[in-house]
mmCIF file with all atom_site columns, C-alpha atoms in Angstrom:
data_model
loop_
_atom_site.group_PDB
_atom_site.id
_atom_site.type_symbol
_atom_site.label_atom_id
_atom_site.label_alt_id
_atom_site.label_comp_id
_atom_site.label_asym_id
_atom_site.label_entity_id
_atom_site.label_seq_id
_atom_site.pdbx_PDB_ins_code
_atom_site.Cartn_x
_atom_site.Cartn_y
_atom_site.Cartn_z
_atom_site.occupancy
_atom_site.B_iso_or_equiv
_atom_site.pdbx_formal_charge
_atom_site.auth_seq_id
_atom_site.auth_comp_id
_atom_site.auth_asym_id
_atom_site.auth_atom_id
_atom_site.pdbx_PDB_model_num
ATOM 1   C CA . GLU N 1 1   ? 128.564 9.985  -83.251 1.00 75.00 ? 1   GLU N CA 1
ATOM 2   C CA . PRO N 1 2   ? 131.119 10.471 -80.365 1.00 76.00 ? 2   PRO N CA 1
ATOM 3   C CA . GLU N 1 3   ? 129.805 12.610 -77.470 1.00 91.00 ? 3   GLU N CA 1
ATOM 4   C CA . VAL N 1 4   ? 131.211 14.769 -74.723 1.00 95.00 ? 4   VAL N CA 1
ATOM 5   C CA . THR N 1 5   ? 130.183 12.747 -70.991 1.00 96.00 ? 5   THR N CA 1
ATOM 6   C CA . GLN N 1 6   ? 129.598 14.595 -67.996 1.00 97.00 ? 6   GLN N CA 1
ATOM 7   C CA . THR N 1 7   ? 128.926 13.115 -65.082 1.00 95.00 ? 7   THR N CA 1
ATOM 8   C CA . PRO N 1 8   ? 127.116 13.830 -62.461 1.00 95.00 ? 8   PRO N CA 1
ATOM 9   C CA . SER N 1 9   ? 124.178 15.377 -64.414 1.00 95.00 ? 9   SER N CA 1
ATOM 10  C CA . HIS N 1 10  ? 122.928 17.317 -60.859 1.00 96.00 ? 10  HIS N CA 1
ATOM 11  C CA . GLN N 1 11  ? 125.663 17.976 -58.120 1.00 97.00 ? 11  GLN N CA 1
ATOM 12  C CA . VAL N 1 12  ? 124.162 19.479 -54.722 1.00 97.00 ? 12  VAL N CA 1
ATOM 13  C CA . THR N 1 13  ? 126.924 20.723 -52.475 1.00 97.00 ? 13  THR N CA 1
ATOM 14  C CA . GLN N 1 14  ? 126.854 22.925 -49.373 1.00 97.00 ? 14  GLN N CA 1
ATOM 15  C CA . MET N 1 15  ? 128.985 26.048 -49.206 1.00 97.00 ? 15  MET N CA 1
ATOM 16  C CA . GLY N 1 16  ? 132.849 25.783 -48.486 1.00 97.00 ? 16  GLY N CA 1
ATOM 17  C CA . GLN N 1 17  ? 132.545 22.256 -49.576 1.00 98.00 ? 17  GLN N CA 1
ATOM 18  C CA . GLU N 1 18  ? 135.002 20.536 -52.404 1.00 97.00 ? 18  GLU N CA 1
ATOM 19  C CA . VAL N 1 19  ? 133.304 19.247 -55.763 1.00 98.00 ? 19  VAL N CA 1
ATOM 20  C CA . ILE N 1 20  ? 134.809 17.544 -58.569 1.00 97.00 ? 20  ILE N CA 1
ATOM 21  C CA . LEU N 1 21  ? 132.923 17.493 -61.949 1.00 97.00 ? 21  LEU N CA 1
ATOM 22  C CA . ARG N 1 22  ? 134.067 15.071 -64.346 1.00 97.00 ? 22  ARG N CA 1
ATOM 23  C CA . CYS N 1 23  ? 134.133 14.849 -68.044 1.00 97.00 ? 23  CYS N CA 1
ATOM 24  C CA . VAL N 1 24  ? 135.268 12.289 -70.587 1.00 97.00 ? 24  VAL N CA 1
ATOM 25  C CA . PRO N 1 25  ? 136.055 13.898 -73.990 1.00 96.00 ? 25  PRO N CA 1
ATOM 26  C CA . ILE N 1 26  ? 135.901 12.390 -77.179 1.00 94.00 ? 26  ILE N CA 1
ATOM 27  C CA . SER N 1 27  ? 138.584 10.177 -77.484 1.00 90.00 ? 27  SER N CA 1
ATOM 28  C CA . ASN N 1 28  ? 141.000 11.517 -80.449 1.00 88.00 ? 28  ASN N CA 1
ATOM 29  C CA . HIS N 1 29  ? 140.614 15.152 -79.081 1.00 92.00 ? 29  HIS N CA 1
ATOM 30  C CA . LEU N 1 30  ? 143.586 17.256 -77.845 1.00 91.00 ? 30  LEU N CA 1
ATOM 31  C CA . TYR N 1 31  ? 141.928 20.689 -76.797 1.00 93.00 ? 31  TYR N CA 1
ATOM 32  C CA . PHE N 1 32  ? 139.979 20.481 -73.521 1.00 96.00 ? 32  PHE N CA 1
ATOM 33  C CA . TYR N 1 33  ? 137.775 23.334 -71.971 1.00 97.00 ? 33  TYR N CA 1
ATOM 34  C CA . TRP N 1 34  ? 135.484 24.109 -69.454 1.00 98.00 ? 34  TRP N CA 1
ATOM 35  C CA . TYR N 1 35  ? 132.681 26.745 -69.810 1.00 97.00 ? 35  TYR N CA 1
ATOM 36  C CA . ARG N 1 36  ? 129.775 27.608 -67.253 1.00 96.00 ? 36  ARG N CA 1
ATOM 37  C CA . GLN N 1 37  ? 126.212 29.038 -67.738 1.00 94.00 ? 37  GLN N CA 1
ATOM 38  C CA . ILE N 1 38  ? 124.556 30.689 -64.870 1.00 93.00 ? 38  ILE N CA 1
ATOM 39  C CA . LEU N 1 39  ? 120.969 29.907 -65.281 1.00 88.00 ? 39  LEU N CA 1
ATOM 40  C CA . GLY N 1 40  ? 119.162 32.206 -68.151 1.00 83.00 ? 40  GLY N CA 1
ATOM 41  C CA . GLN N 1 41  ? 122.533 33.770 -69.081 1.00 87.00 ? 41  GLN N CA 1
ATOM 42  C CA . LYS N 1 42  ? 125.286 33.138 -71.545 1.00 89.00 ? 42  LYS N CA 1
ATOM 43  C CA . VAL N 1 43  ? 127.825 30.659 -71.951 1.00 93.00 ? 43  VAL N CA 1
ATOM 44  C CA . GLU N 1 44  ? 131.452 31.783 -70.413 1.00 95.00 ? 44  GLU N CA 1
ATOM 45  C CA . PHE N 1 45  ? 134.724 30.453 -70.875 1.00 95.00 ? 45  PHE N CA 1
ATOM 46  C CA . LEU N 1 46  ? 136.510 29.100 -67.850 1.00 97.00 ? 46  LEU N CA 1
ATOM 47  C CA . VAL N 1 47  ? 139.706 27.367 -69.150 1.00 97.00 ? 47  VAL N CA 1
ATOM 48  C CA . SER N 1 48  ? 141.177 25.913 -72.076 1.00 95.00 ? 48  SER N CA 1
ATOM 49  C CA . PHE N 1 49  ? 143.649 22.597 -71.585 1.00 94.00 ? 49  PHE N CA 1
ATOM 50  C CA . TYR N 1 50  ? 146.641 21.312 -74.092 1.00 92.00 ? 50  TYR N CA 1
ATOM 51  C CA . ASN N 1 51  ? 149.048 18.807 -73.647 1.00 90.00 ? 51  ASN N CA 1
ATOM 52  C CA . ASN N 1 52  ? 148.661 18.545 -69.931 1.00 91.00 ? 52  ASN N CA 1
ATOM 53  C CA . GLU N 1 53  ? 148.884 22.012 -69.020 1.00 93.00 ? 53  GLU N CA 1
ATOM 54  C CA . ILE N 1 54  ? 146.225 25.238 -68.975 1.00 95.00 ? 54  ILE N CA 1
ATOM 55  C CA . SER N 1 55  ? 146.449 27.316 -72.051 1.00 92.00 ? 55  SER N CA 1
ATOM 56  C CA . GLU N 1 56  ? 144.357 29.996 -71.124 1.00 92.00 ? 56  GLU N CA 1
ATOM 57  C CA . LYS N 1 57  ? 141.893 30.919 -68.331 1.00 94.00 ? 57  LYS N CA 1
ATOM 58  C CA . SER N 1 58  ? 139.318 33.704 -67.592 1.00 94.00 ? 58  SER N CA 1
ATOM 59  C CA . GLU N 1 59  ? 139.286 35.984 -64.558 1.00 93.00 ? 59  GLU N CA 1
ATOM 60  C CA . ILE N 1 60  ? 136.314 33.529 -63.045 1.00 94.00 ? 60  ILE N CA 1
ATOM 61  C CA . PHE N 1 61  ? 138.729 30.695 -63.103 1.00 96.00 ? 61  PHE N CA 1
ATOM 62  C CA . ASP N 1 62  ? 140.920 32.006 -59.903 1.00 94.00 ? 62  ASP N CA 1
ATOM 63  C CA . ASP N 1 63  ? 142.487 30.152 -57.273 1.00 95.00 ? 63  ASP N CA 1
ATOM 64  C CA . GLN N 1 64  ? 139.356 28.065 -55.993 1.00 96.00 ? 64  GLN N CA 1
ATOM 65  C CA . PHE N 1 65  ? 139.576 26.384 -59.513 1.00 97.00 ? 65  PHE N CA 1
ATOM 66  C CA . SER N 1 66  ? 141.765 23.522 -61.042 1.00 97.00 ? 66  SER N CA 1
ATOM 67  C CA . VAL N 1 67  ? 141.676 21.220 -63.851 1.00 97.00 ? 67  VAL N CA 1
ATOM 68  C CA . GLU N 1 68  ? 143.175 17.687 -64.076 1.00 95.00 ? 68  GLU N CA 1
ATOM 69  C CA . ARG N 1 69  ? 143.672 15.036 -66.604 1.00 92.00 ? 69  ARG N CA 1
ATOM 70  C CA . PRO N 1 70  ? 144.478 12.303 -64.458 1.00 86.00 ? 70  PRO N CA 1
ATOM 71  C CA . ASP N 1 71  ? 144.397 9.533  -67.326 1.00 86.00 ? 71  ASP N CA 1
ATOM 72  C CA . GLY N 1 72  ? 144.036 9.473  -70.843 1.00 77.00 ? 72  GLY N CA 1
ATOM 73  C CA . SER N 1 73  ? 140.328 9.673  -71.058 1.00 86.00 ? 73  SER N CA 1
ATOM 74  C CA . ASN N 1 74  ? 138.972 11.911 -68.259 1.00 93.00 ? 74  ASN N CA 1
ATOM 75  C CA . PHE N 1 75  ? 139.058 15.632 -67.698 1.00 96.00 ? 75  PHE N CA 1
ATOM 76  C CA . THR N 1 76  ? 138.010 16.790 -64.334 1.00 97.00 ? 76  THR N CA 1
ATOM 77  C CA . LEU N 1 77  ? 137.240 20.479 -62.779 1.00 98.00 ? 77  LEU N CA 1
ATOM 78  C CA . LYS N 1 78  ? 137.738 21.046 -58.789 1.00 97.00 ? 78  LYS N CA 1
ATOM 79  C CA . ILE N 1 79  ? 136.216 23.759 -56.910 1.00 97.00 ? 79  ILE N CA 1
ATOM 80  C CA . ARG N 1 80  ? 138.024 23.793 -53.644 1.00 96.00 ? 80  ARG N CA 1
ATOM 81  C CA . SER N 1 81  ? 135.761 25.820 -51.443 1.00 95.00 ? 81  SER N CA 1
ATOM 82  C CA . THR N 1 82  ? 132.319 26.376 -53.465 1.00 97.00 ? 82  THR N CA 1
ATOM 83  C CA . LYS N 1 83  ? 130.592 29.715 -53.094 1.00 96.00 ? 83  LYS N CA 1
ATOM 84  C CA . LEU N 1 84  ? 126.633 30.358 -53.633 1.00 97.00 ? 84  LEU N CA 1
ATOM 85  C CA . GLU N 1 85  ? 127.649 32.119 -57.081 1.00 95.00 ? 85  GLU N CA 1
ATOM 86  C CA . ASP N 1 86  ? 129.292 29.125 -58.217 1.00 97.00 ? 86  ASP N CA 1
ATOM 87  C CA . SER N 1 87  ? 125.830 27.533 -58.770 1.00 97.00 ? 87  SER N CA 1
ATOM 88  C CA . ALA N 1 88  ? 125.743 27.082 -62.677 1.00 97.00 ? 88  ALA N CA 1
ATOM 89  C CA . MET N 1 89  ? 125.719 24.724 -65.516 1.00 96.00 ? 89  MET N CA 1
ATOM 90  C CA . TYR N 1 90  ? 128.884 23.537 -66.185 1.00 98.00 ? 90  TYR N CA 1
ATOM 91  C CA . PHE N 1 91  ? 129.878 22.302 -69.700 1.00 97.00 ? 91  PHE N CA 1
ATOM 92  C CA . CYS N 1 92  ? 133.014 20.068 -70.635 1.00 97.00 ? 92  CYS N CA 1
ATOM 93  C CA . ALA N 1 93  ? 134.298 20.415 -74.417 1.00 96.00 ? 93  ALA N CA 1
ATOM 94  C CA . SER N 1 94  ? 136.512 19.220 -76.610 1.00 95.00 ? 94  SER N CA 1
ATOM 95  C CA . ARG N 1 95  ? 137.767 19.456 -79.894 1.00 92.00 ? 95  ARG N CA 1
ATOM 96  C CA . GLY N 1 96  ? 140.367 18.226 -82.592 1.00 89.00 ? 96  GLY N CA 1
ATOM 97  C CA . VAL N 1 97  ? 143.111 19.633 -84.153 1.00 85.00 ? 97  VAL N CA 1
ATOM 98  C CA . ASP N 1 98  ? 140.931 20.736 -87.151 1.00 80.00 ? 98  ASP N CA 1
ATOM 99  C CA . SER N 1 99  ? 137.300 19.966 -85.778 1.00 83.00 ? 99  SER N CA 1
ATOM 100 C CA . PRO N 1 100 ? 134.708 22.219 -84.287 1.00 87.00 ? 100 PRO N CA 1
ATOM 101 C CA . LEU N 1 101 ? 134.069 22.378 -80.343 1.00 91.00 ? 101 LEU N CA 1
ATOM 102 C CA . HIS N 1 102 ? 131.787 19.959 -78.986 1.00 93.00 ? 102 HIS N CA 1
ATOM 103 C CA . PHE N 1 103 ? 129.879 20.070 -75.769 1.00 95.00 ? 103 PHE N CA 1
ATOM 104 C CA . GLY N 1 104 ? 128.737 17.876 -72.926 1.00 96.00 ? 104 GLY N CA 1
ATOM 105 C CA . ASN N 1 105 ? 125.422 18.089 -71.496 1.00 94.00 ? 105 ASN N CA 1
ATOM 106 C CA . GLY N 1 106 ? 126.501 19.715 -68.532 1.00 96.00 ? 106 GLY N CA 1
ATOM 107 C CA . THR N 1 107 ? 126.566 19.265 -64.822 1.00 97.00 ? 107 THR N CA 1
ATOM 108 C CA . ARG N 1 108 ? 124.537 21.142 -63.049 1.00 97.00 ? 108 ARG N CA 1
ATOM 109 C CA . LEU N 1 109 ? 125.996 22.466 -59.837 1.00 98.00 ? 109 LEU N CA 1
ATOM 110 C CA . THR N 1 110 ? 123.746 24.070 -56.869 1.00 97.00 ? 110 THR N CA 1
ATOM 111 C CA . VAL N 1 111 ? 125.289 25.221 -53.865 1.00 97.00 ? 111 VAL N CA 1
ATOM 112 C CA . THR N 1 112 ? 123.308 25.766 -50.897 1.00 97.00 ? 112 THR N CA 1
ATOM 113 C CA . GLN P 2 1   ? 136.572 44.528 -77.123 1.00 63.00 ? 1   GLN P CA 1
ATOM 114 C CA . GLN P 2 2   ? 135.954 40.639 -76.286 1.00 74.00 ? 2   GLN P CA 1
ATOM 115 C CA . GLN P 2 3   ? 131.995 41.084 -76.138 1.00 90.00 ? 3   GLN P CA 1
ATOM 116 C CA . VAL P 2 4   ? 129.823 39.629 -78.783 1.00 96.00 ? 4   VAL P CA 1
ATOM 117 C CA . LYS P 2 5   ? 126.383 41.856 -78.764 1.00 96.00 ? 5   LYS P CA 1
ATOM 118 C CA . GLN P 2 6   ? 123.292 39.213 -79.980 1.00 97.00 ? 6   GLN P CA 1
ATOM 119 C CA . SER P 2 7   ? 119.976 40.539 -80.822 1.00 96.00 ? 7   SER P CA 1
ATOM 120 C CA . PRO P 2 8   ? 116.814 39.870 -80.165 1.00 97.00 ? 8   PRO P CA 1
ATOM 121 C CA . GLN P 2 9   ? 116.891 38.517 -76.864 1.00 96.00 ? 9   GLN P CA 1
ATOM 122 C CA . SER P 2 10  ? 113.672 36.549 -77.732 1.00 97.00 ? 10  SER P CA 1
ATOM 123 C CA . LEU P 2 11  ? 111.867 35.859 -81.105 1.00 97.00 ? 11  LEU P CA 1
ATOM 124 C CA . ILE P 2 12  ? 108.607 34.704 -81.734 1.00 98.00 ? 12  ILE P CA 1
ATOM 125 C CA . VAL P 2 13  ? 107.854 33.334 -85.324 1.00 98.00 ? 13  VAL P CA 1
ATOM 126 C CA . GLN P 2 14  ? 104.957 31.574 -86.952 1.00 98.00 ? 14  GLN P CA 1
ATOM 127 C CA . LYS P 2 15  ? 105.655 27.964 -88.717 1.00 97.00 ? 15  LYS P CA 1
ATOM 128 C CA . GLY P 2 16  ? 106.828 28.599 -92.019 1.00 97.00 ? 16  GLY P CA 1
ATOM 129 C CA . GLY P 2 17  ? 108.178 31.955 -91.241 1.00 97.00 ? 17  GLY P CA 1
ATOM 130 C CA . ILE P 2 18  ? 111.686 33.490 -91.325 1.00 98.00 ? 18  ILE P CA 1
ATOM 131 C CA . SER P 2 19  ? 113.979 33.824 -87.945 1.00 98.00 ? 19  SER P CA 1
ATOM 132 C CA . ILE P 2 20  ? 116.666 36.080 -87.962 1.00 98.00 ? 20  ILE P CA 1
ATOM 133 C CA . ILE P 2 21  ? 118.962 36.512 -85.229 1.00 98.00 ? 21  ILE P CA 1
ATOM 134 C CA . ASN P 2 22  ? 121.975 39.097 -85.508 1.00 98.00 ? 22  ASN P CA 1
ATOM 135 C CA . CYS P 2 23  ? 125.343 39.542 -83.704 1.00 98.00 ? 23  CYS P CA 1
ATOM 136 C CA . ALA P 2 24  ? 128.159 41.890 -83.570 1.00 97.00 ? 24  ALA P CA 1
ATOM 137 C CA . TYR P 2 25  ? 131.699 41.908 -82.423 1.00 96.00 ? 25  TYR P CA 1
ATOM 138 C CA . GLU P 2 26  ? 134.372 44.700 -82.015 1.00 94.00 ? 26  GLU P CA 1
ATOM 139 C CA . ASN P 2 27  ? 137.615 42.405 -82.036 1.00 91.00 ? 27  ASN P CA 1
ATOM 140 C CA . THR P 2 28  ? 139.250 42.144 -85.259 1.00 90.00 ? 28  THR P CA 1
ATOM 141 C CA . ALA P 2 29  ? 141.314 39.341 -84.230 1.00 90.00 ? 29  ALA P CA 1
ATOM 142 C CA . PHE P 2 30  ? 138.051 37.209 -84.897 1.00 92.00 ? 30  PHE P CA 1
ATOM 143 C CA . ASP P 2 31  ? 138.268 34.608 -87.465 1.00 91.00 ? 31  ASP P CA 1
ATOM 144 C CA . TYR P 2 32  ? 135.739 32.039 -86.679 1.00 92.00 ? 32  TYR P CA 1
ATOM 145 C CA . PHE P 2 33  ? 131.786 32.188 -86.016 1.00 95.00 ? 33  PHE P CA 1
ATOM 146 C CA . PRO P 2 34  ? 129.677 29.516 -85.005 1.00 95.00 ? 34  PRO P CA 1
ATOM 147 C CA . TRP P 2 35  ? 126.456 29.595 -84.186 1.00 97.00 ? 35  TRP P CA 1
ATOM 148 C CA . TYR P 2 36  ? 125.011 26.733 -81.693 1.00 96.00 ? 36  TYR P CA 1
ATOM 149 C CA . GLN P 2 37  ? 121.649 25.471 -80.958 1.00 96.00 ? 37  GLN P CA 1
ATOM 150 C CA . GLN P 2 38  ? 120.714 24.593 -76.986 1.00 94.00 ? 38  GLN P CA 1
ATOM 151 C CA . PHE P 2 39  ? 117.645 23.110 -75.905 1.00 94.00 ? 39  PHE P CA 1
ATOM 152 C CA . PRO P 2 40  ? 116.748 23.108 -72.061 1.00 90.00 ? 40  PRO P CA 1
ATOM 153 C CA . GLY P 2 41  ? 118.917 20.647 -70.293 1.00 86.00 ? 41  GLY P CA 1
ATOM 154 C CA . LYS P 2 42  ? 121.337 20.129 -72.724 1.00 89.00 ? 42  LYS P CA 1
ATOM 155 C CA . GLY P 2 43  ? 124.913 21.594 -74.049 1.00 91.00 ? 43  GLY P CA 1
ATOM 156 C CA . PRO P 2 44  ? 125.304 23.925 -76.954 1.00 93.00 ? 44  PRO P CA 1
ATOM 157 C CA . ALA P 2 45  ? 125.320 22.173 -80.163 1.00 94.00 ? 45  ALA P CA 1
ATOM 158 C CA . LEU P 2 46  ? 126.977 23.469 -83.250 1.00 93.00 ? 46  LEU P CA 1
ATOM 159 C CA . LEU P 2 47  ? 124.650 24.727 -85.879 1.00 95.00 ? 47  LEU P CA 1
ATOM 160 C CA . ILE P 2 48  ? 126.651 26.090 -88.983 1.00 95.00 ? 48  ILE P CA 1
ATOM 161 C CA . ALA P 2 49  ? 129.892 28.172 -88.803 1.00 94.00 ? 49  ALA P CA 1
ATOM 162 C CA . ILE P 2 50  ? 131.633 30.639 -90.763 1.00 93.00 ? 50  ILE P CA 1
ATOM 163 C CA . ARG P 2 51  ? 135.066 32.262 -91.267 1.00 91.00 ? 51  ARG P CA 1
ATOM 164 C CA . PRO P 2 52  ? 135.410 35.626 -92.677 1.00 89.00 ? 52  PRO P CA 1
ATOM 165 C CA . ASP P 2 53  ? 136.739 34.737 -96.164 1.00 90.00 ? 53  ASP P CA 1
ATOM 166 C CA . VAL P 2 54  ? 133.114 34.277 -97.417 1.00 92.00 ? 54  VAL P CA 1
ATOM 167 C CA . SER P 2 55  ? 129.975 36.469 -96.942 1.00 94.00 ? 55  SER P CA 1
ATOM 168 C CA . GLU P 2 56  ? 127.478 33.651 -96.665 1.00 96.00 ? 56  GLU P CA 1
ATOM 169 C CA . LYS P 2 57  ? 127.055 29.894 -95.752 1.00 96.00 ? 57  LYS P CA 1
ATOM 170 C CA . LYS P 2 58  ? 124.017 27.819 -96.086 1.00 96.00 ? 58  LYS P CA 1
ATOM 171 C CA . GLU P 2 59  ? 123.198 24.989 -94.834 1.00 95.00 ? 59  GLU P CA 1
ATOM 172 C CA . GLY P 2 60  ? 119.913 23.280 -95.687 1.00 96.00 ? 60  GLY P CA 1
ATOM 173 C CA . ARG P 2 61  ? 117.524 25.797 -93.975 1.00 97.00 ? 61  ARG P CA 1
ATOM 174 C CA . PHE P 2 62  ? 120.063 27.570 -91.970 1.00 97.00 ? 62  PHE P CA 1
ATOM 175 C CA . THR P 2 63  ? 122.172 30.626 -93.286 1.00 97.00 ? 63  THR P CA 1
ATOM 176 C CA . ILE P 2 64  ? 124.902 32.342 -92.133 1.00 96.00 ? 64  ILE P CA 1
ATOM 177 C CA . SER P 2 65  ? 125.629 36.134 -93.363 1.00 96.00 ? 65  SER P CA 1
ATOM 178 C CA . PHE P 2 66  ? 128.757 37.880 -92.825 1.00 96.00 ? 66  PHE P CA 1
ATOM 179 C CA . ASN P 2 67  ? 129.559 41.429 -92.976 1.00 95.00 ? 67  ASN P CA 1
ATOM 180 C CA . LYS P 2 68  ? 133.223 41.783 -92.475 1.00 93.00 ? 68  LYS P CA 1
ATOM 181 C CA . SER P 2 69  ? 133.357 45.489 -92.985 1.00 94.00 ? 69  SER P CA 1
ATOM 182 C CA . ALA P 2 70  ? 130.606 45.751 -90.431 1.00 95.00 ? 70  ALA P CA 1
ATOM 183 C CA . LYS P 2 71  ? 131.704 43.440 -87.954 1.00 95.00 ? 71  LYS P CA 1
ATOM 184 C CA . GLN P 2 72  ? 128.299 41.761 -88.079 1.00 97.00 ? 72  GLN P CA 1
ATOM 185 C CA . PHE P 2 73  ? 126.755 38.443 -88.731 1.00 97.00 ? 73  PHE P CA 1
ATOM 186 C CA . SER P 2 74  ? 123.371 36.892 -88.624 1.00 98.00 ? 74  SER P CA 1
ATOM 187 C CA . LEU P 2 75  ? 121.742 33.512 -88.732 1.00 98.00 ? 75  LEU P CA 1
ATOM 188 C CA . HIS P 2 76  ? 118.797 33.155 -90.702 1.00 98.00 ? 76  HIS P CA 1
ATOM 189 C CA . ILE P 2 77  ? 116.429 30.215 -90.407 1.00 98.00 ? 77  ILE P CA 1
ATOM 190 C CA . MET P 2 78  ? 113.891 29.446 -93.401 1.00 98.00 ? 78  MET P CA 1
ATOM 191 C CA . ASP P 2 79  ? 110.787 27.681 -92.911 1.00 98.00 ? 79  ASP P CA 1
ATOM 192 C CA . SER P 2 80  ? 111.021 27.701 -89.481 1.00 98.00 ? 80  SER P CA 1
ATOM 193 C CA . GLN P 2 81  ? 109.617 24.882 -87.839 1.00 97.00 ? 81  GLN P CA 1
ATOM 194 C CA . PRO P 2 82  ? 108.241 24.156 -84.021 1.00 97.00 ? 82  PRO P CA 1
ATOM 195 C CA . GLY P 2 83  ? 111.246 21.738 -83.799 1.00 97.00 ? 83  GLY P CA 1
ATOM 196 C CA . ASP P 2 84  ? 113.499 24.903 -84.248 1.00 98.00 ? 84  ASP P CA 1
ATOM 197 C CA . SER P 2 85  ? 112.584 26.118 -80.674 1.00 98.00 ? 85  SER P CA 1
ATOM 198 C CA . ALA P 2 86  ? 115.380 26.580 -78.752 1.00 97.00 ? 86  ALA P CA 1
ATOM 199 C CA . THR P 2 87  ? 117.917 29.193 -77.601 1.00 96.00 ? 87  THR P CA 1
ATOM 200 C CA . TYR P 2 88  ? 120.425 30.261 -80.237 1.00 97.00 ? 88  TYR P CA 1
ATOM 201 C CA . PHE P 2 89  ? 124.100 31.643 -79.288 1.00 96.00 ? 89  PHE P CA 1
ATOM 202 C CA . CYS P 2 90  ? 126.421 33.364 -81.656 1.00 97.00 ? 90  CYS P CA 1
ATOM 203 C CA . ALA P 2 91  ? 130.062 33.126 -80.968 1.00 96.00 ? 91  ALA P CA 1
ATOM 204 C CA . ALA P 2 92  ? 133.420 33.977 -81.919 1.00 95.00 ? 92  ALA P CA 1
ATOM 205 C CA . SER P 2 93  ? 136.945 33.116 -81.747 1.00 91.00 ? 93  SER P CA 1
ATOM 206 C CA . SER P 2 94  ? 140.308 34.070 -82.469 1.00 87.00 ? 94  SER P CA 1
ATOM 207 C CA . ALA P 2 95  ? 143.025 31.274 -83.578 1.00 76.00 ? 95  ALA P CA 1
ATOM 208 C CA . SER P 2 96  ? 145.658 33.768 -82.788 1.00 66.00 ? 96  SER P CA 1
ATOM 209 C CA . GLY P 2 97  ? 144.783 33.388 -79.200 1.00 58.00 ? 97  GLY P CA 1
ATOM 210 C CA . GLY P 2 98  ? 145.809 30.355 -79.017 1.00 61.00 ? 98  GLY P CA 1
ATOM 211 C CA . SER P 2 99  ? 143.242 28.279 -77.027 1.00 67.00 ? 99  SER P CA 1
ATOM 212 C CA . GLU P 2 100 ? 140.333 29.207 -79.776 1.00 79.00 ? 100 GLU P CA 1
ATOM 213 C CA . LYS P 2 101 ? 138.093 30.101 -76.751 1.00 89.00 ? 101 LYS P CA 1
ATOM 214 C CA . LEU P 2 102 ? 134.945 30.991 -77.979 1.00 93.00 ? 102 LEU P CA 1
ATOM 215 C CA . VAL P 2 103 ? 133.419 34.302 -76.862 1.00 94.00 ? 103 VAL P CA 1
ATOM 216 C CA . PHE P 2 104 ? 129.307 34.111 -76.597 1.00 95.00 ? 104 PHE P CA 1
ATOM 217 C CA . GLY P 2 105 ? 126.498 36.053 -77.152 1.00 96.00 ? 105 GLY P CA 1
ATOM 218 C CA . LYS P 2 106 ? 123.713 36.234 -74.508 1.00 94.00 ? 106 LYS P CA 1
ATOM 219 C CA . GLY P 2 107 ? 121.346 34.144 -76.332 1.00 96.00 ? 107 GLY P CA 1
ATOM 220 C CA . THR P 2 108 ? 118.300 34.440 -78.570 1.00 97.00 ? 108 THR P CA 1
ATOM 221 C CA . LYS P 2 109 ? 115.146 32.473 -77.230 1.00 97.00 ? 109 LYS P CA 1
ATOM 222 C CA . LEU P 2 110 ? 113.270 31.619 -80.429 1.00 98.00 ? 110 LEU P CA 1
ATOM 223 C CA . THR P 2 111 ? 109.792 29.935 -80.105 1.00 98.00 ? 111 THR P CA 1
ATOM 224 C CA . VAL P 2 112 ? 108.167 28.851 -83.284 1.00 98.00 ? 112 VAL P CA 1
ATOM 225 C CA . ASN P 2 113 ? 104.316 28.731 -83.363 1.00 96.00 ? 113 ASN P CA 1
ATOM 226 C CA . PRO P 2 114 ? 102.621 25.943 -85.112 1.00 93.00 ? 114 PRO P CA 1
#
């Protein structure tokens, strides 16, 4: 069964540094998402992306965040200047036109 | 109004028992209600989903009951097994919002004792 693949599985960075989280969505999917989950809490929507542009973003997704689909397969989330409170699991997800949302296994981001 | 309220926060059930998790929502524009199962270190995986045109959907041991007038839906796990021990999230989305982003409940940690 096709999967959403995320790399790295764990990223440790210092406060103020830039990080890029990478995702390879399922190949025939058209809608792409980033969610995050702070340890022990619920999964929260960050941003959705369709047709090479952001279709919706949450209030969490401020100017420090950006997303990009640099080629036909990758979907990235960049945090320009990380803060301690950015520490969380970041999940990439994708779906087709009439298919449910599939999540990757996440990248654990630790900001020290 | 975007919240989905989930209860209980944790649940312990004996093997073979019935696990019941409840969710409530306010936004009447929600039209898709999935349940996700998450094991430690993994992403949420879709378990079962329902749309408001039906009141119940069953897939194997998992059943969603949906009450549109009460704006509530629940997950029933029949004959619960130790392998069902995981965190379960209810969620909701609206196609009218465009992106169909999911709004998640806070999760229920289910433990099934052998």
